[in-house]
C-alpha cells in the first residue's frame, strides 16, 4: 500500500498514545515480559485506538487499487468475474476436469471457485504483509502509530475483495440453479477466523522480512507449493493416501473443505475441520502478535 499521501501528522497526533519508543506503542504485562496473550491484547488495543486511521487506510487502499483506470471501482467486480470465467474455461472446458461424476460444468466451476476465493485472499494478504514494514519505512520511522496497523489494513482490504468474490459466487450459484442454503451464515464467522489466521502469519512474515530480506524471495515458491498441496484444483479424495498426513496438517485444506460444504453441499461442515482450522488460526494470530510486538521497537532502526 502507498500511504505517503496520508502523512497527516497533526491529525494522527490527536490520537491517544501510550508509552512510545521510536513511535511504537509497546505494552508489557506486569512481570515486564511480553507474552503472546499480551501481544494479542496490545494489537487489539492498537486497532481500537487507531480505528479511524485503519478505516482511512483500508478505504484508500480499495480506492487506489484501480485508480486511474477508466472503470475505476467497477474493476472490483469485473476482475473477480473474469477470474471465475477464466478458471472455469481452463479447467472444465480445455482440461476437461470433473471433480464429481454428478457435477455439471457449472457446478465444477463453483467447486473450483470455492477453493480459489479463500486462497487468493490469503496468498495476497501474506504477499503484501511481508513487505509492508519495509515499503512504509517513512511511516514507521516518522509517524507515531503502531506498525501493526499496516498488516491489519492489508488483511481487511483483501477480506473485502473476498466478500466481493463470494458475492459473485453466490450469484453464479443462483444463476445456474444450484441454489443456496441458510447454512451460508456460517461463512461470516469462518471469514473472521480466516482473517485472524492471515493476520497472524502476515505479522510473522513482516517481522522476518525486516531482519531477513530473503523472506520475500522464498515466499513465492512456498506459496506455490502450499497452493498445490491444498485441494483447490482437485477434491481432497484425490490426494494420495500415503501423503494424507500432509493434507490433515494443512490448515487450508480444512478451510476450503468447510467453504465447499457450506456453499456447494448445503450442509454444516465437519466440526473437526472447523475446530482444527480455528485452533490453528488462533495459535497463528497469538504467535504473530507476540513476535511482531516484541520486535516492533527495532523496526525504525532496521528499515
Coordinates of C-alpha atoms in Angstrom, one line a residue:
X1 CA 0.0 0.0 0.0
X2 CA 1.2 3.5 -0.7
X3 CA 0.4 5.7 2.3
X4 CA 2.7 8.6 1.6
X5 CA -0.3 10.9 0.8
X6 CA -1.8 10.0 4.2
X7 CA 1.0 11.6 6.2
X8 CA -1.3 13.9 8.2
X9 CA 0.9 14.2 11.3
X10 CA -1.2 16.7 13.0
X11 CA -4.3 14.6 12.7
X12 CA -2.5 11.4 13.9
X13 CA -1.0 13.3 16.9
X14 CA -4.5 13.9 18.2
X15 CA -5.0 10.2 18.7
X16 CA -4.4 8.6 22.0
X17 CA -0.9 7.3 22.8
X18 CA 0.6 5.0 25.4
X19 CA 4.2 4.7 26.2
X20 CA 6.2 5.0 23.0
X21 CA 9.7 4.1 21.8
X22 CA 10.6 5.3 18.3
X23 CA 6.9 6.0 17.8
X24 CA 5.9 2.4 18.5
X25 CA 3.4 1.7 21.3
X26 CA 4.8 -1.2 23.4
X27 CA 2.7 -2.6 26.2
X28 CA 4.1 -5.1 28.6
X29 CA 2.5 -7.3 31.2
X30 CA 3.0 -6.8 34.9
X31 CA 6.0 -9.0 35.0
X32 CA 7.8 -7.0 32.4
X33 CA 7.8 -9.6 29.7
X34 CA 5.7 -9.6 26.6
X35 CA 3.6 -12.8 26.2
X36 CA 1.6 -14.0 23.3
X37 CA -1.6 -13.1 25.2
X38 CA -0.4 -9.6 26.0
X39 CA 0.8 -9.2 22.4
X40 CA -2.7 -10.0 21.1
X41 CA -4.3 -7.7 23.6
X42 CA -1.9 -4.9 22.6
X43 CA -2.7 -5.4 19.0
X44 CA -6.4 -5.2 19.8
X45 CA -5.8 -2.0 21.7
X46 CA -4.0 -0.6 18.7
X47 CA -6.9 -1.3 16.4
X48 CA -9.3 0.2 18.8
X49 CA -7.3 3.4 19.4
X50 CA -6.5 3.9 15.8
X51 CA -9.8 2.7 14.3
X52 CA -10.1 6.0 12.3
X53 CA -6.6 5.5 10.8
X54 CA -7.3 1.9 10.0
X55 CA -10.5 2.8 8.2
X56 CA -8.8 5.6 6.3
X57 CA -6.0 3.3 5.1
X58 CA -8.4 0.5 4.1
X59 CA -10.6 2.8 2.1
X60 CA -7.7 4.4 0.4
X61 CA -6.2 1.0 -0.5
X62 CA -9.5 -0.1 -2.0
X63 CA -9.9 3.2 -3.9
X64 CA -6.4 3.4 -5.2
X65 CA -6.2 -0.2 -6.3
X66 CA -7.8 0.7 -9.6
X67 CA -7.1 4.4 -9.5
X68 CA -6.6 6.0 -12.9
X69 CA -8.4 3.2 -14.8
X70 CA -11.4 4.0 -16.9
X71 CA -13.8 1.8 -15.0
X72 CA -12.3 2.6 -11.6
X73 CA -14.1 0.9 -8.7
X74 CA -16.1 -1.2 -11.2
X75 CA -13.0 -3.4 -11.6
X76 CA -13.6 -4.7 -8.1
X77 CA -16.5 -6.7 -9.6
X78 CA -15.1 -7.2 -13.1
X79 CA -11.7 -8.6 -12.1
X80 CA -13.0 -11.5 -10.0
X81 CA -15.7 -12.2 -12.6
X82 CA -13.0 -12.6 -15.2
X83 CA -11.1 -14.8 -12.8
X84 CA -14.2 -17.0 -12.4
X85 CA -14.8 -17.3 -16.2
X86 CA -11.1 -17.9 -16.9
X87 CA -10.6 -20.7 -14.4
X88 CA -13.9 -22.3 -15.5
X89 CA -12.9 -22.3 -19.1
X90 CA -9.4 -23.6 -18.5
X91 CA -10.2 -26.4 -16.1
X92 CA -13.7 -27.5 -17.2
X93 CA -13.5 -26.9 -20.9
X94 CA -9.9 -27.1 -22.0
X95 CA -8.6 -29.6 -19.5
X96 CA -12.0 -31.3 -19.0
X97 CA -11.6 -31.8 -15.3
X98 CA -14.7 -33.2 -13.5
X99 CA -14.5 -33.0 -9.7
X100 CA -17.5 -35.3 -9.2
X101 CA -19.3 -37.5 -11.7
X102 CA -22.6 -35.9 -10.7
X103 CA -21.3 -32.4 -11.2
X104 CA -22.3 -30.3 -14.2
X105 CA -19.9 -28.0 -15.9
X106 CA -21.4 -25.1 -13.9
X107 CA -21.1 -27.0 -10.6
X108 CA -17.5 -27.9 -11.4
X109 CA -16.8 -24.2 -11.8
X110 CA -18.4 -23.4 -8.4
X111 CA -16.3 -26.2 -6.8
X112 CA -13.2 -24.7 -8.3
X113 CA -14.0 -21.1 -7.2
X114 CA -14.9 -22.2 -3.7
X115 CA -11.3 -23.1 -3.3
X116 CA -9.8 -20.2 -5.3
X117 CA -11.6 -17.4 -3.4
X118 CA -10.1 -18.0 0.1
X119 CA -6.7 -18.9 -1.4
X120 CA -6.5 -15.7 -3.3
X121 CA -7.3 -13.7 -0.2
X122 CA -4.8 -15.5 2.0
X123 CA -2.0 -15.5 -0.5
X124 CA -2.4 -11.9 -1.4
X125 CA -2.6 -10.9 2.3
X126 CA 0.7 -12.8 3.0
X127 CA 2.5 -11.4 0.0
X128 CA 1.6 -7.8 0.8
X129 CA 2.1 -8.1 4.5
X130 CA 5.6 -9.4 4.0
X131 CA 6.9 -6.2 2.6
X132 CA 4.5 -3.8 4.5
X133 CA 7.1 -2.6 7.0
X134 CA 9.9 -2.0 4.6
X135 CA 7.7 -0.4 2.0
X136 CA 6.3 2.0 4.5
X137 CA 9.6 2.8 6.2
X138 CA 8.8 6.6 6.3
X139 CA 5.7 5.9 8.3
X140 CA 7.4 3.5 10.7
X141 CA 10.2 6.0 11.3
X142 CA 8.4 9.3 11.4
X143 CA 4.8 8.9 12.4
X144 CA 3.7 7.9 15.9
X145 CA 1.5 5.0 15.1
X146 CA 1.8 1.2 15.6
X147 CA 3.2 -0.6 12.6
X148 CA 0.6 -3.4 13.2
X149 CA -1.9 -1.0 11.5
X150 CA -0.2 -1.8 8.2
X151 CA -0.8 -5.5 8.3
X152 CA -4.3 -5.1 9.7
X153 CA -5.3 -2.8 6.8
X154 CA -3.9 -5.2 4.2
X155 CA -5.9 -8.1 5.7
X156 CA -9.1 -6.1 5.9
X157 CA -8.7 -4.9 2.3
X158 CA -8.2 -8.4 1.0
X159 CA -11.1 -9.6 3.0
X160 CA -13.2 -7.0 1.3
X161 CA -12.1 -8.5 -2.1
X162 CA -13.1 -11.9 -0.8
X163 CA -16.5 -10.7 0.1
X164 CA -16.9 -9.3 -3.5
X165 CA -15.8 -12.7 -4.9
X166 CA -18.1 -14.6 -2.7
X167 CA -21.0 -12.4 -3.7
X168 CA -20.3 -13.2 -7.3
X169 CA -20.0 -16.9 -6.4
X170 CA -23.4 -16.8 -4.7
X171 CA -24.9 -15.0 -7.6
X172 CA -23.5 -17.6 -10.0
X173 CA -24.9 -20.4 -7.9
X174 CA -28.3 -18.9 -8.1
X175 CA -28.0 -18.2 -11.8
X176 CA -27.2 -21.8 -12.7
X177 CA -29.9 -23.2 -10.4
X178 CA -27.6 -24.7 -7.8
X179 CA -29.3 -22.6 -5.1
X180 CA -28.1 -21.5 -1.6
X181 CA -28.9 -22.6 1.9
X182 CA -29.3 -21.0 5.3
X183 CA -26.0 -22.6 6.3
X184 CA -24.3 -19.7 4.5
X185 CA -24.5 -17.7 7.7
X186 CA -21.5 -19.7 8.9
X187 CA -19.4 -18.2 6.1
X188 CA -19.2 -15.0 8.1
X189 CA -17.5 -16.4 11.3
X190 CA -15.3 -18.6 9.0
X191 CA -14.1 -15.4 7.2
X192 CA -13.4 -13.7 10.5
X193 CA -11.3 -16.7 11.7
X194 CA -9.6 -16.7 8.3
X195 CA -8.7 -13.1 8.8
X196 CA -7.0 -13.9 12.2
X197 CA -5.1 -16.7 10.5
X198 CA -3.9 -14.4 7.7
X199 CA -3.0 -11.6 10.1
X200 CA -1.0 -13.8 12.4
X201 CA 1.0 -15.4 9.5
X202 CA 1.3 -11.9 7.9
X203 CA 2.8 -10.4 11.0
X204 CA 5.3 -13.2 11.3
X205 CA 6.4 -12.7 7.7
X206 CA 6.5 -8.9 8.0
X207 CA 8.7 -9.2 11.1
X208 CA 11.0 -11.8 9.5
X209 CA 11.4 -9.6 6.4
X210 CA 12.7 -6.7 8.5
X211 CA 15.6 -8.9 9.7
X212 CA 16.0 -11.3 6.7
X213 CA 15.4 -9.8 3.2
X214 CA 15.4 -13.2 1.7
X215 CA 12.0 -13.9 3.0
X216 CA 10.2 -12.2 0.1
X217 CA 12.2 -14.4 -2.4
X218 CA 11.3 -17.6 -0.5
X219 CA 7.6 -16.7 -0.2
X220 CA 6.7 -17.1 -3.9
X221 CA 7.9 -20.7 -4.2
X222 CA 6.5 -21.5 -0.7
X223 CA 3.1 -20.2 -1.7
X224 CA 3.1 -22.2 -4.9
X225 CA 3.9 -25.4 -3.1
X226 CA 1.2 -24.6 -0.5
X227 CA -1.4 -24.0 -3.2
X228 CA -0.8 -27.3 -4.9
X229 CA -0.9 -29.3 -1.6
X230 CA -4.2 -27.7 -0.8
X231 CA -7.3 -29.3 -2.5
X232 CA -8.1 -26.2 -4.6
X233 CA -7.9 -27.7 -8.1
X234 CA -8.9 -31.2 -7.0
X235 CA -11.1 -32.9 -4.4
X236 CA -9.4 -33.9 -1.1
X237 CA -10.2 -37.6 -2.1
X238 CA -7.7 -37.3 -5.0
X239 CA -4.8 -36.7 -2.6
X240 CA -2.5 -39.8 -2.4
X241 CA -3.3 -41.8 0.8
X242 CA 0.4 -42.2 1.6
X243 CA 0.6 -38.4 1.9
X244 CA -2.7 -37.9 3.8
X245 CA -0.9 -36.6 6.9
X246 CA 0.2 -33.6 4.8
X247 CA -3.5 -32.9 3.9
X248 CA -4.5 -33.2 7.6
X249 CA -1.8 -30.9 8.8
X250 CA -2.6 -28.3 6.1
X251 CA -5.0 -25.8 7.7
X252 CA -6.2 -24.5 4.3
X253 CA -7.4 -28.0 3.3
X254 CA -9.8 -27.8 6.3
X255 CA -10.8 -24.2 5.4
X256 CA -11.5 -25.0 1.8
X257 CA -13.5 -28.1 2.8
X258 CA -15.6 -26.0 5.1
X259 CA -16.5 -23.5 2.5
X260 CA -17.4 -26.2 -0.1
X261 CA -19.7 -27.9 2.4
X262 CA -21.5 -24.7 3.2
X263 CA -21.7 -23.4 -0.4
X264 CA -21.9 -26.5 -2.6
X265 CA -23.3 -29.2 -0.4
X266 CA -25.7 -27.0 1.7
X267 CA -24.8 -28.7 5.0
X268 CA -23.0 -28.0 8.2
X269 CA -19.3 -29.0 7.7
X270 CA -17.4 -31.5 9.9
X271 CA -16.9 -29.7 13.2
X272 CA -13.5 -31.3 13.4
X273 CA -12.3 -29.3 10.4
X274 CA -13.7 -26.1 11.9
X275 CA -12.0 -26.8 15.3
X276 CA -8.7 -27.6 13.6
X277 CA -8.6 -24.5 11.5
X278 CA -10.0 -22.3 14.3
X279 CA -7.3 -23.5 16.7
X280 CA -4.6 -23.1 14.1
X281 CA -5.8 -19.6 13.3
X282 CA -5.8 -18.5 17.0
X283 CA -2.3 -20.0 17.6
X284 CA -1.0 -18.3 14.4
X285 CA -2.5 -15.0 15.5
X286 CA -1.2 -15.2 19.1
X287 CA 2.3 -16.1 17.8
X288 CA 2.3 -13.5 15.1
X289 CA 1.1 -10.8 17.5
X290 CA 3.7 -11.8 20.1
X291 CA 6.6 -11.8 17.6
X292 CA 5.5 -8.5 16.0
X293 CA 5.1 -6.6 19.2
X294 CA 8.3 -8.0 20.7
X295 CA 10.4 -6.7 17.7
X296 CA 8.3 -3.6 16.7
X297 CA 10.6 -1.3 18.7
X298 CA 13.5 -2.4 16.4
X299 CA 11.7 -1.6 13.1
X300 CA 12.6 2.1 12.8
X301 CA 16.3 1.3 13.1
X302 CA 16.3 -1.5 10.6
X303 CA 14.1 -0.4 7.7

